[in-house]
């Protein structure tokens, strides 16, 4: 069997460790030159395939590919671009196959979250219908940690470590000044429908009374009266109160507490500012001075504080994706299976893309305390191993020393295609 080329693309919001996955995938592909010719990366994700804007990763040195393990962001560019149903966007799916044919691509690796797994699944379907042999493997990535059939998602462990560290440090700051100044601190973190990142903030509170005192999850309808009462009780008992809140916090009718009205490319509501809303609520009801912060991109790009567990899993899944493809496993996603909590042990497996596409895994009820304001010990046992270990990047001149690849384009062979 002659070697065929591979296509790899990064999709959706990037993370501190998605490039570690790219590193593992490219390194593993280079081990099998008799099976895989070149690995082409899509410039700016799936858009690179549609526009035939392919990057030849074979022109990057082994040393530079290895440096991807320590570099945040998306080395080849990512995008928020959803291919809808085969019926609606059939021309786009057919264009993908045309590009694959033109460049003899026999392996398709899509590195992303829920929508990305849906795209990978649909590409496998259209390829089968068109009689074009391509092995499609999904590679998980999402800071939201909401993909099913995997113990956790690469990117989440590092975000979890960052937000837990941040709210612990902010707590030390606030308590220092609470007697005469700010008594309230609110940290808004990512999480549209699933409160995993907010839950991770709870790891900072190892003992009763330690920050964060209150966690607000998307899974728990927001009750303003109960919330204000809890804040008041915390201030009276501890002298201050810290709160972590998910951007997707909603009321009992399912209305988002903070929604701009705009939509992103995936059709999701644009969020942001719920931290200020709940902080102002405290000001209005209790008259307490507050500060609030929006972790935003900082939480998902903080490679300097990445979890070693997360980094190792991200790299291993890139390696596994190639191995699965070479085994002929089509329309699957590489997954992480937890074998034990303490000491944490895990292994790589796989699951059908058809069971993963567009499915969101939310926080289970047993991970949230009965009052809805914190995490349980079961949640702590799940989360704790995912933030363990440090593997800081190399530093130069006092700053992290990251790599920017050359990203040289492959010559085009087809007519232009508008997206």
CSV table of C-alpha atoms in Angstrom, one decimal:
chain,number,residue,atom,x,y,z
A,1,UNK,CA,0.0,0.0,0.0
A,2,UNK,CA,1.5,3.4,-1.0
A,3,UNK,CA,1.7,6.2,1.5
A,4,UNK,CA,-1.2,8.7,1.5
A,5,UNK,CA,-1.2,12.2,2.9
A,6,UNK,CA,-3.0,13.4,6.0
A,7,UNK,CA,-5.0,16.5,6.8
A,8,UNK,CA,-5.1,18.0,10.3
A,9,UNK,CA,-7.1,21.0,11.4
A,10,UNK,CA,-7.6,22.9,14.6
A,11,UNK,CA,-11.2,24.1,15.3
A,12,UNK,CA,-13.0,26.3,17.8
A,13,UNK,CA,-11.5,28.1,20.7
A,14,UNK,CA,-7.8,27.2,21.1
A,15,UNK,CA,-6.2,26.1,24.4
A,16,UNK,CA,-2.9,26.1,26.2
A,17,UNK,CA,-2.3,22.5,25.0
A,18,UNK,CA,-3.9,22.0,21.6
A,19,UNK,CA,-0.5,22.4,20.0
A,20,UNK,CA,0.8,19.6,22.2
A,21,UNK,CA,-1.8,17.4,20.4
A,22,UNK,CA,-0.6,18.7,17.0
A,23,UNK,CA,3.0,17.9,18.1
A,24,UNK,CA,2.1,14.3,19.1
A,25,UNK,CA,0.1,13.8,15.9
A,26,UNK,CA,2.8,15.1,13.5
A,27,UNK,CA,5.6,13.3,15.4
A,28,UNK,CA,3.7,10.0,15.3
A,29,UNK,CA,2.9,10.4,11.6
A,30,UNK,CA,6.6,10.9,10.8
A,31,UNK,CA,7.3,7.5,12.3
A,32,UNK,CA,5.3,5.8,9.5
A,33,UNK,CA,6.6,7.3,6.2
A,34,UNK,CA,5.6,4.1,4.4
A,35,UNK,CA,1.9,4.7,5.4
A,36,UNK,CA,1.6,8.5,5.7
A,37,UNK,CA,3.3,10.8,3.2
A,38,UNK,CA,2.9,14.3,4.4
A,39,UNK,CA,0.8,15.9,7.1
A,40,UNK,CA,-1.0,19.0,5.7
A,41,UNK,CA,-2.6,21.4,8.2
A,42,UNK,CA,-5.6,23.5,7.4
A,43,UNK,CA,-4.7,27.2,7.7
A,44,UNK,CA,-7.4,28.6,10.0
A,45,UNK,CA,-9.1,25.2,10.5
A,46,UNK,CA,-11.6,23.7,8.2
A,47,UNK,CA,-11.6,26.9,6.1
A,48,UNK,CA,-8.1,25.9,5.0
A,49,UNK,CA,-9.5,22.7,3.5
A,50,UNK,CA,-12.4,24.5,1.8
A,51,UNK,CA,-10.2,27.2,0.3
A,52,UNK,CA,-7.3,24.7,-0.4
A,53,UNK,CA,-5.1,26.7,1.8
A,54,UNK,CA,-3.0,23.9,3.1
A,55,UNK,CA,0.2,24.1,5.2
A,56,UNK,CA,3.0,21.6,4.5
A,57,UNK,CA,4.2,20.6,8.0
A,58,UNK,CA,7.0,18.4,6.4
A,59,UNK,CA,8.9,21.7,5.9
A,60,UNK,CA,9.1,22.2,9.7
A,61,UNK,CA,12.1,20.7,11.5
A,62,UNK,CA,11.7,18.0,14.1
A,63,UNK,CA,13.0,20.5,16.7
A,64,UNK,CA,10.4,23.1,15.9
A,65,UNK,CA,7.5,20.5,15.9
A,66,UNK,CA,8.7,19.4,19.3
A,67,UNK,CA,8.5,23.1,20.5
A,68,UNK,CA,4.8,23.0,19.8
A,69,UNK,CA,4.4,21.0,23.0
A,70,UNK,CA,5.2,24.2,25.0
A,71,UNK,CA,3.4,26.7,22.8
A,72,UNK,CA,-0.2,28.0,23.4
A,73,UNK,CA,-2.7,29.1,20.8
A,74,UNK,CA,-3.3,27.4,17.5
A,75,UNK,CA,-0.1,27.0,15.6
A,76,UNK,CA,-1.9,26.6,12.2
A,77,UNK,CA,-4.9,28.9,13.0
A,78,UNK,CA,-8.3,27.9,14.1
A,79,UNK,CA,-11.9,29.0,13.2
A,80,UNK,CA,-15.5,29.1,14.3
A,81,UNK,CA,-17.1,27.8,11.1
A,82,UNK,CA,-19.8,25.2,11.2
A,83,UNK,CA,-20.7,23.0,8.3
A,84,UNK,CA,-24.3,22.3,8.7
A,85,UNK,CA,-26.3,19.3,7.4
A,86,UNK,CA,-25.2,17.4,4.3
A,87,UNK,CA,-28.3,18.5,2.6
A,88,UNK,CA,-27.8,22.2,3.3
A,89,UNK,CA,-24.1,22.4,2.7
A,90,UNK,CA,-23.5,19.5,0.4
A,91,UNK,CA,-21.4,21.6,-2.0
A,92,UNK,CA,-19.0,22.3,0.9
A,93,UNK,CA,-18.6,18.7,1.8
A,94,UNK,CA,-18.1,17.8,-1.8
A,95,UNK,CA,-15.4,20.5,-2.0
A,96,UNK,CA,-13.6,18.9,0.9
A,97,UNK,CA,-13.5,15.6,-0.9
A,98,UNK,CA,-12.3,17.3,-4.1
A,99,UNK,CA,-9.4,18.9,-2.1
A,100,UNK,CA,-8.6,15.6,-0.5
A,101,UNK,CA,-8.5,13.9,-3.9
A,102,UNK,CA,-6.3,16.6,-5.4
A,103,UNK,CA,-3.8,16.2,-2.7
A,104,UNK,CA,-4.1,12.4,-2.1
A,105,UNK,CA,-5.4,12.9,1.4
A,106,UNK,CA,-6.4,9.6,3.0
A,107,UNK,CA,-6.5,10.6,6.6
A,108,UNK,CA,-8.6,13.4,8.2
A,109,UNK,CA,-7.9,14.5,11.7
A,110,UNK,CA,-10.2,17.1,13.2
A,111,UNK,CA,-9.0,18.6,16.6
A,112,UNK,CA,-12.0,20.3,18.3
A,113,UNK,CA,-15.1,20.1,20.4
A,114,UNK,CA,-18.8,19.2,19.9
A,115,UNK,CA,-19.4,20.9,16.6
A,116,UNK,CA,-16.0,19.7,15.3
A,117,UNK,CA,-16.9,16.1,16.0
A,118,UNK,CA,-20.1,16.6,14.1
A,119,UNK,CA,-18.2,17.9,11.1
A,120,UNK,CA,-15.8,14.9,11.2
A,121,UNK,CA,-18.7,12.5,11.4
A,122,UNK,CA,-20.4,14.2,8.4
A,123,UNK,CA,-17.2,14.1,6.4
A,124,UNK,CA,-16.9,10.4,6.9
A,125,UNK,CA,-20.5,10.0,5.7
A,126,UNK,CA,-20.1,12.1,2.5
A,127,UNK,CA,-16.7,10.4,1.8
A,128,UNK,CA,-18.5,7.0,1.9
A,129,UNK,CA,-21.4,8.2,-0.3
A,130,UNK,CA,-18.9,9.5,-2.8
A,131,UNK,CA,-16.8,6.4,-2.7
A,132,UNK,CA,-13.7,8.2,-1.7
A,133,UNK,CA,-11.5,6.3,0.8
A,134,UNK,CA,-10.6,8.6,3.8
A,135,UNK,CA,-10.2,7.6,7.4
A,136,UNK,CA,-11.8,10.3,9.7
A,137,UNK,CA,-10.6,10.5,13.3
A,138,UNK,CA,-11.8,13.1,15.8
A,139,UNK,CA,-9.3,14.5,18.3
A,140,UNK,CA,-10.9,16.0,21.4
A,141,UNK,CA,-10.2,19.6,22.5
A,142,UNK,CA,-12.4,21.9,24.6
A,143,UNK,CA,-11.8,23.9,27.7
A,144,UNK,CA,-15.5,23.4,28.5
A,145,UNK,CA,-14.9,19.7,29.2
A,146,UNK,CA,-18.3,18.8,27.8
A,147,UNK,CA,-17.6,16.0,25.3
A,148,UNK,CA,-19.1,12.6,26.2
A,149,UNK,CA,-17.4,9.3,26.2
A,150,UNK,CA,-14.1,10.7,27.4
A,151,UNK,CA,-13.0,11.2,31.1
A,152,UNK,CA,-11.9,14.7,30.3
A,153,UNK,CA,-11.1,17.0,27.4
A,154,UNK,CA,-7.6,18.4,26.7
A,155,UNK,CA,-7.4,22.1,27.5
A,156,UNK,CA,-9.7,21.8,30.5
A,157,UNK,CA,-7.1,20.7,33.1
A,158,UNK,CA,-5.0,23.7,32.4
A,159,UNK,CA,-7.9,26.1,32.5
A,160,UNK,CA,-9.0,24.5,35.8
A,161,UNK,CA,-5.5,24.9,37.2
A,162,UNK,CA,-5.4,28.6,36.1
A,163,UNK,CA,-8.8,29.6,37.5
A,164,UNK,CA,-8.4,27.7,40.8
A,165,UNK,CA,-5.0,29.4,41.2
A,166,UNK,CA,-6.4,32.8,40.3
A,167,UNK,CA,-9.3,32.8,42.7
A,168,UNK,CA,-7.1,31.5,45.5
A,169,UNK,CA,-4.7,34.4,44.9
A,170,UNK,CA,-7.5,36.9,44.6
A,171,UNK,CA,-8.9,35.7,47.9
A,172,UNK,CA,-5.6,36.4,49.6
A,173,UNK,CA,-5.8,39.9,48.2
A,174,UNK,CA,-9.4,40.6,49.2
A,175,UNK,CA,-9.1,39.4,52.7
A,176,UNK,CA,-6.1,41.6,53.3
A,177,UNK,CA,-8.2,44.8,52.6
A,178,UNK,CA,-11.7,43.6,53.5
A,179,UNK,CA,-12.0,45.6,56.8
A,180,UNK,CA,-11.7,49.0,55.2
A,181,UNK,CA,-12.1,48.4,51.4
A,182,UNK,CA,-13.4,45.8,49.0
A,183,UNK,CA,-15.4,42.9,50.5
A,184,UNK,CA,-16.7,41.3,47.3
A,185,UNK,CA,-14.7,39.7,44.4
A,186,UNK,CA,-16.4,38.0,41.5
A,187,UNK,CA,-14.5,36.0,38.8
A,188,UNK,CA,-16.4,35.2,35.6
A,189,UNK,CA,-15.1,32.1,33.8
A,190,UNK,CA,-16.1,30.3,30.6
A,191,UNK,CA,-18.8,27.8,30.5
A,192,UNK,CA,-21.9,28.3,28.3
A,193,UNK,CA,-24.1,25.3,29.4
A,194,UNK,CA,-21.7,23.3,31.5
A,195,UNK,CA,-20.1,24.5,34.8
A,196,UNK,CA,-16.9,22.5,34.8
A,197,UNK,CA,-14.6,25.5,34.8
A,198,UNK,CA,-16.6,27.1,37.6
A,199,UNK,CA,-16.4,23.9,39.5
A,200,UNK,CA,-12.7,23.9,39.1
A,201,UNK,CA,-12.5,27.2,41.0
A,202,UNK,CA,-13.9,25.3,43.9
A,203,UNK,CA,-10.7,23.3,44.3
A,204,UNK,CA,-9.1,26.4,45.8
A,205,UNK,CA,-11.4,26.1,48.9
A,206,UNK,CA,-9.8,23.1,50.7
A,207,UNK,CA,-11.2,24.2,54.1
A,208,UNK,CA,-14.4,25.7,55.3
A,209,UNK,CA,-14.5,29.5,54.8
A,210,UNK,CA,-11.8,29.6,52.1
A,211,UNK,CA,-12.4,31.3,48.8
A,212,UNK,CA,-14.3,30.8,46.6
A,213,UNK,CA,-17.3,30.9,49.0
A,214,UNK,CA,-20.0,30.7,46.2
A,215,UNK,CA,-20.1,29.0,42.8
A,216,UNK,CA,-22.7,29.8,40.3
A,217,UNK,CA,-23.3,27.1,37.7
A,218,UNK,CA,-25.3,27.1,34.4
A,219,UNK,CA,-26.9,23.8,35.6
A,220,UNK,CA,-28.4,25.6,38.6
A,221,UNK,CA,-31.1,28.3,37.9
A,222,UNK,CA,-30.0,31.6,39.4
A,223,UNK,CA,-32.1,32.7,42.4
A,224,UNK,CA,-31.2,36.3,43.1
A,225,UNK,CA,-32.7,36.3,46.6
A,226,UNK,CA,-31.0,33.1,47.7
A,227,UNK,CA,-27.7,34.3,46.3
A,228,UNK,CA,-27.8,37.7,48.0
A,229,UNK,CA,-28.7,36.0,51.3
A,230,UNK,CA,-25.7,33.7,51.0
A,231,UNK,CA,-23.3,36.6,50.2
A,232,UNK,CA,-24.6,38.5,53.2
A,233,UNK,CA,-24.0,35.4,55.4
A,234,UNK,CA,-20.5,35.0,54.1
A,235,UNK,CA,-19.6,38.6,54.7
A,236,UNK,CA,-20.9,38.5,58.2
A,237,UNK,CA,-19.1,35.2,59.0
A,238,UNK,CA,-15.8,35.7,57.2
A,239,UNK,CA,-15.6,39.5,56.5
A,240,UNK,CA,-15.6,39.1,52.8
A,241,UNK,CA,-17.0,36.9,50.0
A,242,UNK,CA,-15.6,35.6,46.7
A,243,UNK,CA,-17.7,34.3,43.9
A,244,UNK,CA,-17.0,32.3,40.7
A,245,UNK,CA,-19.7,32.4,38.0
A,246,UNK,CA,-20.1,30.7,34.6
A,247,UNK,CA,-20.7,33.0,31.7
A,248,UNK,CA,-23.8,30.9,30.8
A,249,UNK,CA,-25.6,31.5,34.1
A,250,UNK,CA,-29.4,31.5,33.5
A,251,UNK,CA,-32.6,32.1,35.4
A,252,UNK,CA,-35.4,29.7,36.2
A,253,UNK,CA,-36.9,30.3,32.7
A,254,UNK,CA,-33.6,29.5,31.0
A,255,UNK,CA,-32.9,33.1,30.1
A,256,UNK,CA,-29.2,34.0,30.2
A,257,UNK,CA,-28.3,36.6,32.9
A,258,UNK,CA,-25.8,38.2,30.5
A,259,UNK,CA,-26.5,38.0,26.8
A,260,UNK,CA,-25.6,40.6,24.2
A,261,UNK,CA,-28.1,39.4,21.6
A,262,UNK,CA,-25.3,38.7,19.1
A,263,UNK,CA,-24.5,35.3,17.7
A,264,UNK,CA,-21.2,33.6,16.9
A,265,UNK,CA,-20.4,31.6,13.8
A,266,UNK,CA,-21.8,28.4,15.4
A,267,UNK,CA,-25.1,30.2,16.2
A,268,UNK,CA,-24.3,30.4,19.9
A,269,UNK,CA,-25.3,33.5,21.9
A,270,UNK,CA,-22.4,35.9,22.6
A,271,UNK,CA,-21.9,36.0,26.3
A,272,UNK,CA,-19.9,38.1,28.7
A,273,UNK,CA,-20.5,40.4,31.6
A,274,UNK,CA,-22.4,38.2,34.0
A,275,UNK,CA,-19.7,38.8,36.6
A,276,UNK,CA,-20.5,42.5,36.6
A,277,UNK,CA,-24.3,41.8,36.7
A,278,UNK,CA,-24.1,39.7,39.9
A,279,UNK,CA,-21.5,42.0,41.5
A,280,UNK,CA,-23.8,45.0,40.9
A,281,UNK,CA,-26.7,43.0,42.3
A,282,UNK,CA,-24.6,42.7,45.5
A,283,UNK,CA,-23.9,46.4,45.5
A,284,UNK,CA,-27.6,47.3,45.0
A,285,UNK,CA,-28.9,44.9,47.7
A,286,UNK,CA,-26.2,45.0,50.3
A,287,UNK,CA,-24.3,48.2,49.5
A,288,UNK,CA,-20.9,46.4,49.5
A,289,UNK,CA,-17.9,47.6,47.4
A,290,UNK,CA,-16.9,45.0,44.8
A,291,UNK,CA,-14.3,44.2,42.2
A,292,UNK,CA,-15.0,41.7,39.4
A,293,UNK,CA,-12.7,40.1,36.7
A,294,UNK,CA,-13.3,38.4,33.4
A,295,UNK,CA,-10.8,35.6,32.9
A,296,UNK,CA,-11.6,35.5,29.2
A,297,UNK,CA,-8.7,34.4,26.9
A,298,UNK,CA,-6.3,34.5,29.8
A,299,UNK,CA,-7.7,31.3,31.2
A,300,UNK,CA,-7.3,29.3,28.1
A,301,UNK,CA,-4.0,30.6,26.9
A,302,UNK,CA,-2.0,30.4,30.2
A,303,UNK,CA,0.6,27.9,29.1
A,304,UNK,CA,3.0,29.0,31.8
A,305,UNK,CA,0.6,27.4,34.4
A,306,UNK,CA,-0.5,24.4,32.4
A,307,UNK,CA,-1.4,21.1,34.1
A,308,UNK,CA,1.2,18.4,33.3
A,309,UNK,CA,-1.6,15.9,33.3
A,310,UNK,CA,-3.4,17.9,30.7
A,311,UNK,CA,-0.3,18.3,28.6
A,312,UNK,CA,0.5,14.6,28.7
A,313,UNK,CA,-3.0,13.7,27.7
A,314,UNK,CA,-3.2,16.2,24.9
A,315,UNK,CA,0.1,14.9,23.4
A,316,UNK,CA,-1.0,11.3,23.9
A,317,UNK,CA,-4.3,11.8,22.1
A,318,UNK,CA,-2.4,13.3,19.1
A,319,UNK,CA,-0.3,10.1,18.9
A,320,UNK,CA,-3.4,7.9,19.4
A,321,UNK,CA,-5.3,9.6,16.6
A,322,UNK,CA,-2.6,8.5,14.1
A,323,UNK,CA,-2.5,5.0,15.5
A,324,UNK,CA,-6.2,4.6,15.3
A,325,UNK,CA,-6.2,5.8,11.7
A,326,UNK,CA,-3.5,3.4,10.8
A,327,UNK,CA,-5.5,0.6,12.4
A,328,UNK,CA,-8.3,1.5,10.0
A,329,UNK,CA,-10.7,2.8,12.7
A,330,UNK,CA,-12.9,5.2,10.8
A,331,UNK,CA,-15.5,7.7,12.2
A,332,UNK,CA,-14.1,7.5,15.8
A,333,UNK,CA,-12.8,9.9,18.4
A,334,UNK,CA,-9.8,9.2,20.5
A,335,UNK,CA,-10.8,9.2,24.2
A,336,UNK,CA,-9.4,9.1,27.7
A,337,UNK,CA,-10.5,6.4,30.1
A,338,UNK,CA,-10.0,6.9,33.8
A,339,UNK,CA,-8.8,3.7,35.6
A,340,UNK,CA,-8.4,5.1,39.1
A,341,UNK,CA,-8.6,8.4,41.0
A,342,UNK,CA,-5.8,8.1,43.4
A,343,UNK,CA,-3.2,7.6,42.2
A,344,UNK,CA,-4.7,8.9,38.9
A,345,UNK,CA,-4.4,6.3,36.1
A,346,UNK,CA,-5.7,6.6,32.6
A,347,UNK,CA,-5.5,5.0,29.2
A,348,UNK,CA,-6.4,5.8,25.6
A,349,UNK,CA,-9.5,4.3,23.9
A,350,UNK,CA,-11.9,5.4,21.2
A,351,UNK,CA,-15.7,6.0,20.7
A,352,UNK,CA,-17.9,6.4,17.6
A,353,UNK,CA,-18.3,9.9,16.4
A,354,UNK,CA,-22.0,9.3,15.8
A,355,UNK,CA,-22.4,9.1,19.6
A,356,UNK,CA,-20.4,12.2,20.3
A,357,UNK,CA,-21.4,14.8,17.6
A,358,UNK,CA,-23.4,17.7,19.2
A,359,UNK,CA,-23.8,16.0,22.6
A,360,UNK,CA,-22.9,18.1,25.6
A,361,UNK,CA,-21.9,16.5,28.9
A,362,UNK,CA,-23.0,18.8,31.8
A,363,UNK,CA,-22.1,18.7,35.5
A,364,UNK,CA,-23.8,15.7,37.1
A,365,UNK,CA,-26.1,16.5,40.1
A,366,UNK,CA,-23.9,14.6,42.5
A,367,UNK,CA,-21.0,17.0,41.8
A,368,UNK,CA,-23.0,20.0,43.1
A,369,UNK,CA,-23.9,20.6,46.7
A,370,UNK,CA,-27.6,20.4,47.6
A,371,UNK,CA,-27.8,24.2,48.0
A,372,UNK,CA,-26.4,24.6,44.5
A,373,UNK,CA,-23.5,26.9,45.6
A,374,UNK,CA,-20.4,24.6,45.7
A,375,UNK,CA,-18.9,21.3,44.7
A,376,UNK,CA,-19.1,18.0,46.5
A,377,UNK,CA,-16.2,15.7,47.5
A,378,UNK,CA,-17.1,13.5,44.5
A,379,UNK,CA,-16.5,16.4,42.2
A,380,UNK,CA,-13.3,17.3,44.0
A,381,UNK,CA,-12.1,13.7,43.5
A,382,UNK,CA,-12.8,13.9,39.8
A,383,UNK,CA,-11.2,17.3,39.3
A,384,UNK,CA,-8.1,17.1,41.5
A,385,UNK,CA,-6.0,14.8,39.3
A,386,UNK,CA,-6.6,16.9,36.2
A,387,UNK,CA,-4.7,19.9,37.6
A,388,UNK,CA,-1.8,18.0,39.0
A,389,UNK,CA,1.8,18.6,37.9
A,390,UNK,CA,3.7,21.4,36.3
A,391,UNK,CA,5.7,21.5,33.1
A,392,UNK,CA,6.5,25.2,32.5
A,393,UNK,CA,7.7,26.3,29.0
A,394,UNK,CA,11.3,27.3,28.5
A,395,UNK,CA,11.9,31.0,29.3
A,396,UNK,CA,14.1,33.5,27.5
A,397,UNK,CA,14.7,37.1,28.6
A,398,UNK,CA,12.3,36.5,31.5
A,399,UNK,CA,9.4,35.6,29.2
A,400,UNK,CA,8.1,32.2,27.8
A,401,UNK,CA,10.0,31.2,24.6
A,402,UNK,CA,7.3,30.0,22.2
A,403,UNK,CA,7.6,28.9,18.6
A,404,UNK,CA,6.0,30.4,15.5
A,405,UNK,CA,6.2,27.9,12.6
A,406,UNK,CA,7.0,28.9,9.0
A,407,UNK,CA,3.6,27.6,7.8
A,408,UNK,CA,4.5,27.4,4.1
A,409,UNK,CA,1.5,26.8,1.8
A,410,UNK,CA,1.1,23.9,-0.5
A,411,UNK,CA,0.6,24.9,-4.2
A,412,UNK,CA,-3.0,24.9,-5.1
A,413,UNK,CA,-4.4,22.6,-7.8
A,414,UNK,CA,-8.1,23.6,-7.9
A,415,UNK,CA,-10.2,26.6,-8.8
A,416,UNK,CA,-11.0,29.0,-6.0
A,417,UNK,CA,-13.9,28.3,-3.7
A,418,UNK,CA,-15.8,31.0,-1.7
A,419,UNK,CA,-16.7,30.3,1.9
